[in-house]
Coordinates of C-alpha atoms in Angstrom, one line a residue:
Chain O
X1 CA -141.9 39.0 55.1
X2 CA -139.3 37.6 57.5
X3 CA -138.4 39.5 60.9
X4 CA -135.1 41.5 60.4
X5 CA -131.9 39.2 61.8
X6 CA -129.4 42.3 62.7
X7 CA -126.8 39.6 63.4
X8 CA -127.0 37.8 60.4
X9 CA -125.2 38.7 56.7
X10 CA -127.0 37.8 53.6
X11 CA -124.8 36.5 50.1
X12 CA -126.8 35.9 46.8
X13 CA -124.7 33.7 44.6
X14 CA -125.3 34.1 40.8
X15 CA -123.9 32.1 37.8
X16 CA -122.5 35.5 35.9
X17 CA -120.4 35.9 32.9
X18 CA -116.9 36.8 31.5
X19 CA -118.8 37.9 28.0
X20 CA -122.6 39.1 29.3
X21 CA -122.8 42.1 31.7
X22 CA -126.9 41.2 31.7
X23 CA -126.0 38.0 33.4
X24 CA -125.6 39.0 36.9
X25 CA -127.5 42.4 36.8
X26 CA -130.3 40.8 38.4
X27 CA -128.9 39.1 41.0
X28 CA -127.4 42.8 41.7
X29 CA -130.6 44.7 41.7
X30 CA -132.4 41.9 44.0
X31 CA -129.4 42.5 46.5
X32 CA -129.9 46.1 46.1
X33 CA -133.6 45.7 46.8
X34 CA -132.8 44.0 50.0
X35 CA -130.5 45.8 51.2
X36 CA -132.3 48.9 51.4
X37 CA -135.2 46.9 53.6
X38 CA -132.7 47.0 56.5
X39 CA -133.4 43.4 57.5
X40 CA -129.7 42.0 57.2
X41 CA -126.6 43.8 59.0
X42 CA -124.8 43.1 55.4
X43 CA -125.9 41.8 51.8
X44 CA -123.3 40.8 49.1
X45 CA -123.3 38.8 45.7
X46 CA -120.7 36.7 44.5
X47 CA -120.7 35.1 41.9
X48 CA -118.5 31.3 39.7
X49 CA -117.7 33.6 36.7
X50 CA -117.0 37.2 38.5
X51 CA -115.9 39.4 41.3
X52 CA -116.3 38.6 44.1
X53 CA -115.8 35.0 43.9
X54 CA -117.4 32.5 46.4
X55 CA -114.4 32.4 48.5
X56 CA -113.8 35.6 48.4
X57 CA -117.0 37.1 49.7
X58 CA -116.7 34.9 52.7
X59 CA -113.7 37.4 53.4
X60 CA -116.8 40.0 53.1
X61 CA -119.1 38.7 55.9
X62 CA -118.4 40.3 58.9
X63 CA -121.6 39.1 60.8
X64 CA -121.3 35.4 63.2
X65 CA -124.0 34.1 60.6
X66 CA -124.7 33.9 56.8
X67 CA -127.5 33.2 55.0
X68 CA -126.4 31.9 51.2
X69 CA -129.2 32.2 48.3
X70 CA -128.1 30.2 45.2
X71 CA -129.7 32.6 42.8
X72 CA -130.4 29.8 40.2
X73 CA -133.4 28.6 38.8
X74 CA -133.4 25.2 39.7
X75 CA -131.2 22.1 41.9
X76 CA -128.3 21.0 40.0
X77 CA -124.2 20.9 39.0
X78 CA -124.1 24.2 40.6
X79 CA -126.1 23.8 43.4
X80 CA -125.1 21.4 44.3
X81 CA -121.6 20.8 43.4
X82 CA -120.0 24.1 42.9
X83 CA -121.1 26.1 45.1
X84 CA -120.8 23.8 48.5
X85 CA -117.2 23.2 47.4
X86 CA -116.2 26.7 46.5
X87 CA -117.9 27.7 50.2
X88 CA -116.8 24.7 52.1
X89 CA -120.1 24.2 53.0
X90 CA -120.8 20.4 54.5
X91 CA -124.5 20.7 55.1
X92 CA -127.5 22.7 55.7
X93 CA -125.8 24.7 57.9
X94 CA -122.0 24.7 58.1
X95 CA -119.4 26.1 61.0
X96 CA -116.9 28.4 59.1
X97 CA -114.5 30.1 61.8
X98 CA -115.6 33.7 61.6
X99 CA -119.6 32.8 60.5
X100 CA -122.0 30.3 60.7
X101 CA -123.2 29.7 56.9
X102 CA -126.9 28.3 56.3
X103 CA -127.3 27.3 52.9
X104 CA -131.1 27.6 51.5
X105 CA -132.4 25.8 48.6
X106 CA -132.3 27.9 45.4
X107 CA -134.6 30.5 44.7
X108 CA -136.5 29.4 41.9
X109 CA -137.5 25.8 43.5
X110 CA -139.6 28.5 45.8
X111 CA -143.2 28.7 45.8
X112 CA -143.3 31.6 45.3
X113 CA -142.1 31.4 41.6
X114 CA -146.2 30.9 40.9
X115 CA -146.9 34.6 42.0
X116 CA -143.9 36.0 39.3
X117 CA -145.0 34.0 36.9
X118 CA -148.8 34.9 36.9
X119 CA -147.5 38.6 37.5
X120 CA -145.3 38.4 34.7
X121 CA -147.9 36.5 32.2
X122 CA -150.5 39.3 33.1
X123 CA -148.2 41.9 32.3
X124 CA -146.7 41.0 28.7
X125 CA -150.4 40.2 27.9
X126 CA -151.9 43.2 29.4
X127 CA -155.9 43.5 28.6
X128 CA -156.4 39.7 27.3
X129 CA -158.6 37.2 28.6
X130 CA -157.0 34.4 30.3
X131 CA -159.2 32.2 28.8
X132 CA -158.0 33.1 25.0
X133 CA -154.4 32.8 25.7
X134 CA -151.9 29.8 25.9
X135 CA -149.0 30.0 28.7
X136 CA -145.7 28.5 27.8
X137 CA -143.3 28.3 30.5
X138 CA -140.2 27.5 28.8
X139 CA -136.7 26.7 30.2
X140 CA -133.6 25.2 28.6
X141 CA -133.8 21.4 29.3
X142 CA -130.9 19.2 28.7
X143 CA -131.4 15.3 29.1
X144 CA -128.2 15.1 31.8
X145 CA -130.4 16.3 34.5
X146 CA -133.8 16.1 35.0
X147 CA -134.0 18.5 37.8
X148 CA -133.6 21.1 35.3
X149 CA -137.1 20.2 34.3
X150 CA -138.6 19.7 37.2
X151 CA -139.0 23.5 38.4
X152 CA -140.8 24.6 35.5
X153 CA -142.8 21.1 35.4
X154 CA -143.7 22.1 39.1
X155 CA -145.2 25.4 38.1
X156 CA -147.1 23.6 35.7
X157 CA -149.1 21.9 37.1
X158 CA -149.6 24.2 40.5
X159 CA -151.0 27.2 37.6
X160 CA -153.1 24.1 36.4
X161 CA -154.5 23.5 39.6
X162 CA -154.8 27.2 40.8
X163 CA -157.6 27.1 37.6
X164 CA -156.8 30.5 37.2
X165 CA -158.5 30.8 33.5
X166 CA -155.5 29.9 31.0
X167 CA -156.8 28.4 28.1
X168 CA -153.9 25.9 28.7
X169 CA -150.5 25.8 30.4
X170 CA -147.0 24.2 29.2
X171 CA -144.1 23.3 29.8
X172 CA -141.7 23.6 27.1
X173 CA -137.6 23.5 26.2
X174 CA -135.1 24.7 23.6
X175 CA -133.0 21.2 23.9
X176 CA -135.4 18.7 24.6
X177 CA -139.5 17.7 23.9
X178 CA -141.9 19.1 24.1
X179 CA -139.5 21.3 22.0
X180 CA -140.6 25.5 22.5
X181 CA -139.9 25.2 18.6
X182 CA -143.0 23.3 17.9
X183 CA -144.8 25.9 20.0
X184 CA -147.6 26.1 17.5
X185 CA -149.0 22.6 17.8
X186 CA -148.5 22.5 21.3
X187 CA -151.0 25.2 21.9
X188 CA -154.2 26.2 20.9
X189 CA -155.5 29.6 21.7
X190 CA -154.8 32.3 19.5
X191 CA -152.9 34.2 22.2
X192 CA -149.6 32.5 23.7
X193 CA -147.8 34.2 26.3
X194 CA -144.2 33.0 26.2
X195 CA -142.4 33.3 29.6
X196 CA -138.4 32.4 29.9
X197 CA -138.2 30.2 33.3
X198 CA -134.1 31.5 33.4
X199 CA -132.2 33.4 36.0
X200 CA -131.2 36.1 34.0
X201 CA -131.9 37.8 30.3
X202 CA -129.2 36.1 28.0
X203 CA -128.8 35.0 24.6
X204 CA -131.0 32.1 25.7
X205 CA -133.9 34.8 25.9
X206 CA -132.3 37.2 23.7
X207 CA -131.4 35.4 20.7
X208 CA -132.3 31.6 20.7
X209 CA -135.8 31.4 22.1
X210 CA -136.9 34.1 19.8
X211 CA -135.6 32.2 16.6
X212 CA -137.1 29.0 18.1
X213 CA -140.7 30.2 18.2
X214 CA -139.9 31.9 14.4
X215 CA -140.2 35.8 15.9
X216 CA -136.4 36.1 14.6
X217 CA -135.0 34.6 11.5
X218 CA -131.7 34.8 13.0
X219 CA -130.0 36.4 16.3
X220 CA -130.3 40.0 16.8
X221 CA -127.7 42.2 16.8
X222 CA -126.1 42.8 20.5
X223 CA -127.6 46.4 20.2
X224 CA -130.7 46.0 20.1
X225 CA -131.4 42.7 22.1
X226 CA -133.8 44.2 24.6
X227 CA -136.4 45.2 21.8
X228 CA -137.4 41.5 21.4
X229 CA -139.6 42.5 24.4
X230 CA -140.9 45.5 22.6
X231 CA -142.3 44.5 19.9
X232 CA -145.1 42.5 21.4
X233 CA -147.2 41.2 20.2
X234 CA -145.8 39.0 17.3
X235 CA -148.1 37.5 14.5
X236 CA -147.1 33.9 13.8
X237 CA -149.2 30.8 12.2
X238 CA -152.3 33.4 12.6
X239 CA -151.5 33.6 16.7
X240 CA -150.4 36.5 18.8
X241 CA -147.7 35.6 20.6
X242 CA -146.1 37.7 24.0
X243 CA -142.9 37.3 24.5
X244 CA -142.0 38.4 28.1
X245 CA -138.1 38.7 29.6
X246 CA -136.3 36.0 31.7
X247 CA -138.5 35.5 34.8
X248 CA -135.5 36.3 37.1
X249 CA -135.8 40.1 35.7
X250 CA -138.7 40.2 38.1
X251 CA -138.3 43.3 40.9
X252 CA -140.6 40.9 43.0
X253 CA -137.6 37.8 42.8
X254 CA -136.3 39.7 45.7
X255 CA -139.4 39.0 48.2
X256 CA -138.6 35.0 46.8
X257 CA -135.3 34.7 48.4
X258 CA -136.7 36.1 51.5
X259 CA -139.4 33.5 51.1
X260 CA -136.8 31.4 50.4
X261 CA -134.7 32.4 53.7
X262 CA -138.3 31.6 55.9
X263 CA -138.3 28.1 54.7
X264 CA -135.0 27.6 55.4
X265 CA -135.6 28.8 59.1
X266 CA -138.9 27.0 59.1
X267 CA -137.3 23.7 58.0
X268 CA -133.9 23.3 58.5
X269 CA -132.1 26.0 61.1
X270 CA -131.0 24.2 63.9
X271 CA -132.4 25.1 67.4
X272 CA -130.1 28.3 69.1
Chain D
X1 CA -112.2 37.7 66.2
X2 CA -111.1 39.0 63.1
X3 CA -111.8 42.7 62.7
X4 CA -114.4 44.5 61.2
X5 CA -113.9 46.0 57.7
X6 CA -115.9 48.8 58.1
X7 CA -113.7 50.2 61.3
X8 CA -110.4 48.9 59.2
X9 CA -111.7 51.1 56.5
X10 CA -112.2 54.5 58.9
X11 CA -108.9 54.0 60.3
X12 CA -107.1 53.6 56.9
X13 CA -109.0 56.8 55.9
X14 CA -108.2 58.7 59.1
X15 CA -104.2 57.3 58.8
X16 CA -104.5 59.4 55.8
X17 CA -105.6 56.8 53.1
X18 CA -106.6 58.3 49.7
X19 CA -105.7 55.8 46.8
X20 CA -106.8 52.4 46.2
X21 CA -106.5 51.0 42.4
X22 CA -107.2 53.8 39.9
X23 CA -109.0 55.6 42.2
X24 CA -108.7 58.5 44.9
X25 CA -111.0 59.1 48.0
X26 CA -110.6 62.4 49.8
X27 CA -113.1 63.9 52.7
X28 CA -115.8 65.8 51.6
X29 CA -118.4 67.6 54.2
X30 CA -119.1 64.6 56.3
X31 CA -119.0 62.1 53.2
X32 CA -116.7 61.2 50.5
X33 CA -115.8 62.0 47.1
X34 CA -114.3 59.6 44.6
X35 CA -112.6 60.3 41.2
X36 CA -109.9 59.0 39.1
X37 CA -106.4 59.2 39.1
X38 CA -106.7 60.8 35.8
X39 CA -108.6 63.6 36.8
X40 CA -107.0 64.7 40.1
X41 CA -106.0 68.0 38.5
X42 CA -109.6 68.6 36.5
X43 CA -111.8 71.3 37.5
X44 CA -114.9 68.8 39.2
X45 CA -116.8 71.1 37.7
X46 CA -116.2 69.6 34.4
X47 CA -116.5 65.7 35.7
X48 CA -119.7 63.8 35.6
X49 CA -121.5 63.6 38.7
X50 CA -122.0 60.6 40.6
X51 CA -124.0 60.4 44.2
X52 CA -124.2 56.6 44.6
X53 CA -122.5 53.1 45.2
X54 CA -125.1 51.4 42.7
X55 CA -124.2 54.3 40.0
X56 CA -120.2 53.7 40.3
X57 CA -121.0 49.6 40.4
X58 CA -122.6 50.8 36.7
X59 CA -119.6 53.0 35.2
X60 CA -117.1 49.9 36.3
X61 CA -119.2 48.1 34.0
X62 CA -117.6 49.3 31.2
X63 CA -114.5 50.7 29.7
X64 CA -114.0 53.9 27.9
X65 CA -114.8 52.1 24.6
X66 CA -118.0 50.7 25.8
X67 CA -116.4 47.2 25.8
X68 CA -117.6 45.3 29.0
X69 CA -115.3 44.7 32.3
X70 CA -115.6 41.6 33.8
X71 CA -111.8 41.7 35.8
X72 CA -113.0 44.6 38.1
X73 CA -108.6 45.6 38.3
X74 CA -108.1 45.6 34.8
X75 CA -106.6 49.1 34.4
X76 CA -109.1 50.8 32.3
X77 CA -111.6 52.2 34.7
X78 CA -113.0 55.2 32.7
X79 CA -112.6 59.1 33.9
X80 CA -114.2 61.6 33.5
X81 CA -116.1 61.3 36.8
X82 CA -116.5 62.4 40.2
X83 CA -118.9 60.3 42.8
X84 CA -120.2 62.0 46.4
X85 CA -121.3 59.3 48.9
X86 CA -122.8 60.6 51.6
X87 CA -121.1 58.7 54.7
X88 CA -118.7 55.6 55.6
X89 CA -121.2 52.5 54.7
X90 CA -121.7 54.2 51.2
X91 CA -117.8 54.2 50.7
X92 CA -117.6 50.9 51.6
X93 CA -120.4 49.1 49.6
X94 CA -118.8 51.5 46.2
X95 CA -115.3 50.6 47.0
X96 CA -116.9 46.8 47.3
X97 CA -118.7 47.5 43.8
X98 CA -115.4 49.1 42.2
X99 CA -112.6 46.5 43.5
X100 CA -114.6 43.5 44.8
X101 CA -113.7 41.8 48.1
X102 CA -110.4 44.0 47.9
X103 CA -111.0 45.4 51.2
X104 CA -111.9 42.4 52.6
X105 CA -108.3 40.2 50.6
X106 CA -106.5 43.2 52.6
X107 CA -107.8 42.8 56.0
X108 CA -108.2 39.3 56.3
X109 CA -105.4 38.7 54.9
X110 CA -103.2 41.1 57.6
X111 CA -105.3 39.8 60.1
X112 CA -103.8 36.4 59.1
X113 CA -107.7 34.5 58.9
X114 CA -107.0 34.3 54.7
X115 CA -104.4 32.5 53.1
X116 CA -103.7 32.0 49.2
X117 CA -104.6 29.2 47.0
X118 CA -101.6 27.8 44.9
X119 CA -102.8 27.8 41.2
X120 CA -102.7 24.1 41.6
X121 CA -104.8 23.4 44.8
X122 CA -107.2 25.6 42.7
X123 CA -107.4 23.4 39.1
X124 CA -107.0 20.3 41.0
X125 CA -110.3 20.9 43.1
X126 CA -112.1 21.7 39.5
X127 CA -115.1 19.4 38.3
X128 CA -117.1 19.1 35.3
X129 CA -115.7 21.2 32.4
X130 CA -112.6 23.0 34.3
X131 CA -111.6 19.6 35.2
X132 CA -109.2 19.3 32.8
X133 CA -107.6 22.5 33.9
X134 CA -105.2 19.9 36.3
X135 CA -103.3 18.9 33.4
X136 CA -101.4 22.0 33.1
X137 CA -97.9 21.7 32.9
X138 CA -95.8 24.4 34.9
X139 CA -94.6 25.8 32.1
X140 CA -97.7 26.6 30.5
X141 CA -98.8 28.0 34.0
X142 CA -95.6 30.1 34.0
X143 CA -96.1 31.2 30.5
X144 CA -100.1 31.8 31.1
X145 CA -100.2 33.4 34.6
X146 CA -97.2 35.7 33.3
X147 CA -98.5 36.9 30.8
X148 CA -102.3 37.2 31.6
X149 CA -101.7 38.8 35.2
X150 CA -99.1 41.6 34.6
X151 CA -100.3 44.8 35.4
X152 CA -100.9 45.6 32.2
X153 CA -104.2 43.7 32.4
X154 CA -104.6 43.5 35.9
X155 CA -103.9 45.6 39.0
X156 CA -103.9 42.9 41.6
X157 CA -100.7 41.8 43.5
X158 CA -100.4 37.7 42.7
X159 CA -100.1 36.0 45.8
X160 CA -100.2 32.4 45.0
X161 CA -97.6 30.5 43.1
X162 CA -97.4 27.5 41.3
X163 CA -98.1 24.9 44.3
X164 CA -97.0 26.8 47.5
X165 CA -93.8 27.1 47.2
X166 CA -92.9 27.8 43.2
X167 CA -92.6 31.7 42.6
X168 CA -93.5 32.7 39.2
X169 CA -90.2 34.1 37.7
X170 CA -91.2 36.3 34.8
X171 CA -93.1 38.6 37.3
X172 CA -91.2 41.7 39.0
X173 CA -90.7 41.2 42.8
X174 CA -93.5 43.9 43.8
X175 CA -95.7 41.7 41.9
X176 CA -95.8 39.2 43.9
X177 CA -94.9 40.5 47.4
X178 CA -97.1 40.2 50.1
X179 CA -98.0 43.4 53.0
X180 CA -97.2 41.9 56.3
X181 CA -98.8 44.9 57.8
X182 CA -100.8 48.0 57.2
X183 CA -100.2 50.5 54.8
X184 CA -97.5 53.5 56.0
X185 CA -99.6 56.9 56.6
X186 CA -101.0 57.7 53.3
X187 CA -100.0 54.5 51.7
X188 CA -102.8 52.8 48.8
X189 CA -104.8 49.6 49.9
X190 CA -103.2 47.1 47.4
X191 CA -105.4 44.8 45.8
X192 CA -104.2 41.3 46.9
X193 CA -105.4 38.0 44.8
X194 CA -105.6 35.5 47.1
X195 CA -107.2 33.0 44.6
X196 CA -106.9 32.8 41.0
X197 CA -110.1 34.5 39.0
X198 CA -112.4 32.5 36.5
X199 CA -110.9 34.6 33.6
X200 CA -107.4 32.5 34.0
X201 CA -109.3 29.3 35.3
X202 CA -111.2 29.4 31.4
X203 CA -107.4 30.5 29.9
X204 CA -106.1 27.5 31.4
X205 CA -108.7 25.1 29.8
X206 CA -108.0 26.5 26.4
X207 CA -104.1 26.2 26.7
X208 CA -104.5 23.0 27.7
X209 CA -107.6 21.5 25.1
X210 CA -105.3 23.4 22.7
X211 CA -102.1 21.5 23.7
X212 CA -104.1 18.3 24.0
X213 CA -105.4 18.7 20.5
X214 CA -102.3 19.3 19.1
X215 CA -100.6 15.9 20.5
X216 CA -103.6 14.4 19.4
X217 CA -103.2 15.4 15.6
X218 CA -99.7 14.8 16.1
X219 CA -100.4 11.3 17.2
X220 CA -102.8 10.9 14.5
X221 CA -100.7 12.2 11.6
X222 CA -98.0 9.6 12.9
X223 CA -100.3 6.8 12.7
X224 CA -101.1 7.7 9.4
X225 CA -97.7 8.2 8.2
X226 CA -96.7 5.0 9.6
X227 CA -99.1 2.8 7.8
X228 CA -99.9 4.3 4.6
X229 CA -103.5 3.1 3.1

């Protein structure tokens, strides 16, 4: 846990939606969660796709320093791009005018993501040996950017390490190989725990995933999209499979950007 | 040093303040209470009680249909409510939640530290998809900003033009004007846009895809006319 910074203003930036309410809720309830720890005079979201925009919630910050918390799941366009240009952000740590912005790296690069997803894993397969259940991390994948990989290939291989008594661990993607379609062959226990490595619940982990691994023969209807996580678990190919919600759902997300906020003091704040 | 928001809000309120959007703020006990234009003259007894900033973040979720809100001043806030917050931080982070950054467009703008971004300086600093958004004729920007920003679909007061210094003609002049100082005793907030939303930034890429298409199968139908297989 970081020591409270009384001076300093906290903004989470999310993705969000014109179409998809459930896109920035979480980023909303982490902010809420931290804000009611005390440990920033000021936290705000803002967000490429709603109110407040990014240059808008400068406007907000009313403290001489700001910490900024790309709420995304990985380095990329947005990151890196977007979000320094719609900020004005040059750097690490940029000179505004009215605040001094530090700019972390984004939240699900952290760590910390191990914790969540073990948390998360243990929960949607509640009561089942480790050792009799396959764990797919799966994230989108898209062959323009290999960091989009790289975040869940890093969990990968930390859960592998941590031995922690998974009868395996993938990675796995809707776009590109090892496909989350071919889910089946990729795995070999009779329980796989299926856990969405996305910001957000979507139609990604809604609709698409759950028609990729053969739980849905088609998208749900709007309706009734959070039942896909209710219905656990699904009989497939002989195999159990637990389906769990997008790992940025997770209350605990909100003790990763403060993780997040550590390393950035740790590694990059320059010296008062 | 700009000033803060928080005292800019108390001395708005103490002026007199009451109205900001669709919605009305009057004392209550040592809070606030919030309701809708709609229902100033309803027995509260009848509204829906609200007690927090994170419950009135979830009604302006939605429309009275159900149908989502992504333009927080979009004039369909739903009624039918009445929210107590308990002090002056509370009625700042729901006034946040209900018309995001509008407190903060205000201030900084009166306090000159914000200026507006022309509708071009904002599509010409687009990358990736929204790129293309710099293509936009003025004409299509007249016709698209005219008739997606009236305040039939949006409450906000547009205050950038075409390229800093091209007014938009079809929009009345109140549309358009900017406060050059506080509100009068008693007067509403407005709601200033300062920088053109991502709703009209995704317009603009379709108008202009669409015109883009439309040469294109003009050009093509041409070429095909002209030499005849």
């Amino acid at each position: 846990m970081i020591s409270p910074k009384p001076s300093s203003a906290l903004i989470l930036v999310g993705h969000g939606s014109t179409l998809n309410p459930d896109s920035s809720q979480p980023t909303h309830d982490h902010a809420d969660t931290i804000r009611r720890t005390g440990l920033f005079s000021e936290v705000h979201c803002a967000f490429w796709k709603e109110e407040p925009s990014m240059r808008e919630v400068l406007r907000m910050v009313d403290s001489p320093e700001v910490y900024i918390v790309p709420n995304f799941i990985s380095e990329g366009y947005f990151t890196q791009n977007v979000i320094p240009r719609e900020f004005g952000l040059s750097g690490r740590t940029t000179d505004l005018g009215h605040t001094v912005a530090h700019y972390t790296d984004p939240v699900g690069i952290h760590p910390s993501m191990t914790r969540l997803l073990l948390k998360r894993a243990a929960e949607v397969a509640e009561g089942i040996p480790l050792t009799e259940c396959s764990l797919i991390i799966v994230g989108h994948g898209t062959g323009l950017n290999d960091n989009s990989t790289k975040a869940i290939k890093d969990q990968v291989e930390i859960i592998r390490a941590m031995n922690c008594g998974f009868a395996e661990v993938i990675d796995a993607y809707m776009e590109e190989p090892p496909l989350i379609a071919d889910w089946a062959t990729l795995t070999s226990a009779p329980n796989v725990i299926v856990v969405p490595f996305f910001i957000a619940d979507g139609l990604h982990s809604f609709q698409d995933i759950p028609v990729l691994l053969g739980m849905e023969s088609e998208p749900t209807a709007a309706a009734s999209q959070i039942e896909v996580f209710r219905r656990n678990p699904y009989h497939l190919h002989g195999r159990q499979i637990y389906y769990s919600s997008a790992i940025g759902t997770e209350p605990l997300l909100a003790e990763v950007m403060l993780d997040q906020i550590a390393a950035f003091d740790t590694n990059h704040k320059p010296a008062a | 040093m700009p000033s803060s928001i928080n005292s800019a809000l108390a001395s708005w309120l103490a002026a007199g303040g009451s109205s900001i959007g669709e919605i009305s703020i009057t004392p209550h006990g040592s809070g606030w209470q919030l309701r809708h234009h709609a229902d100033s003259s309803t027995d509260p007894a009848s509204l829906k009680p609200l007690d927090s900033p994170e419950a009135l973040r979830e009604l302006a979720k939605w429309d009275a249909a159900g149908n989502y809100r992504p333009l927080h001043s979009a004039p369909n806030l739903p009624s039918g409510w009445i929210a107590s917050l308990p002090d002056l931080a509370s009625l700042r982070l729901a006034l946040d939640f209900l018309y995001p950054a509008a407190l903060a467009n205000w201030l900084r703008w009166l306090d000159g530290t914000a200026s507006a971004c022309s509708l071009r300086d904002t599509f010409n600093r687009q990358s990736g998809m929204y790129r293309v958004t710099g293509l936009i004729r003025d004409s299509e920007a007249e016709s698209l900003v005219t008739s997606s920003c009236h305040d039939g679909n949006c409450l906000r007061k547009v205050i950038w033009n075409l390229d800093g210094t091209t007014p938009w003609a079809g929009f009345p002049p109140d549309k358009t004007s900017a406060p050059s100082s506080a509100p009068e005793l008693g007067q509403p907030i407005p709601i200033l846009c300062l920088d053109l939303c991502p709703i009209l930034l995704a317009a603009a890429r379709e108008t202009v895809k669409k015109r883009m298409k439309s040469e294109s199968d003009a050009a093509k139908a041409a070429e095909a006319q002209a030499s005849p297989a």
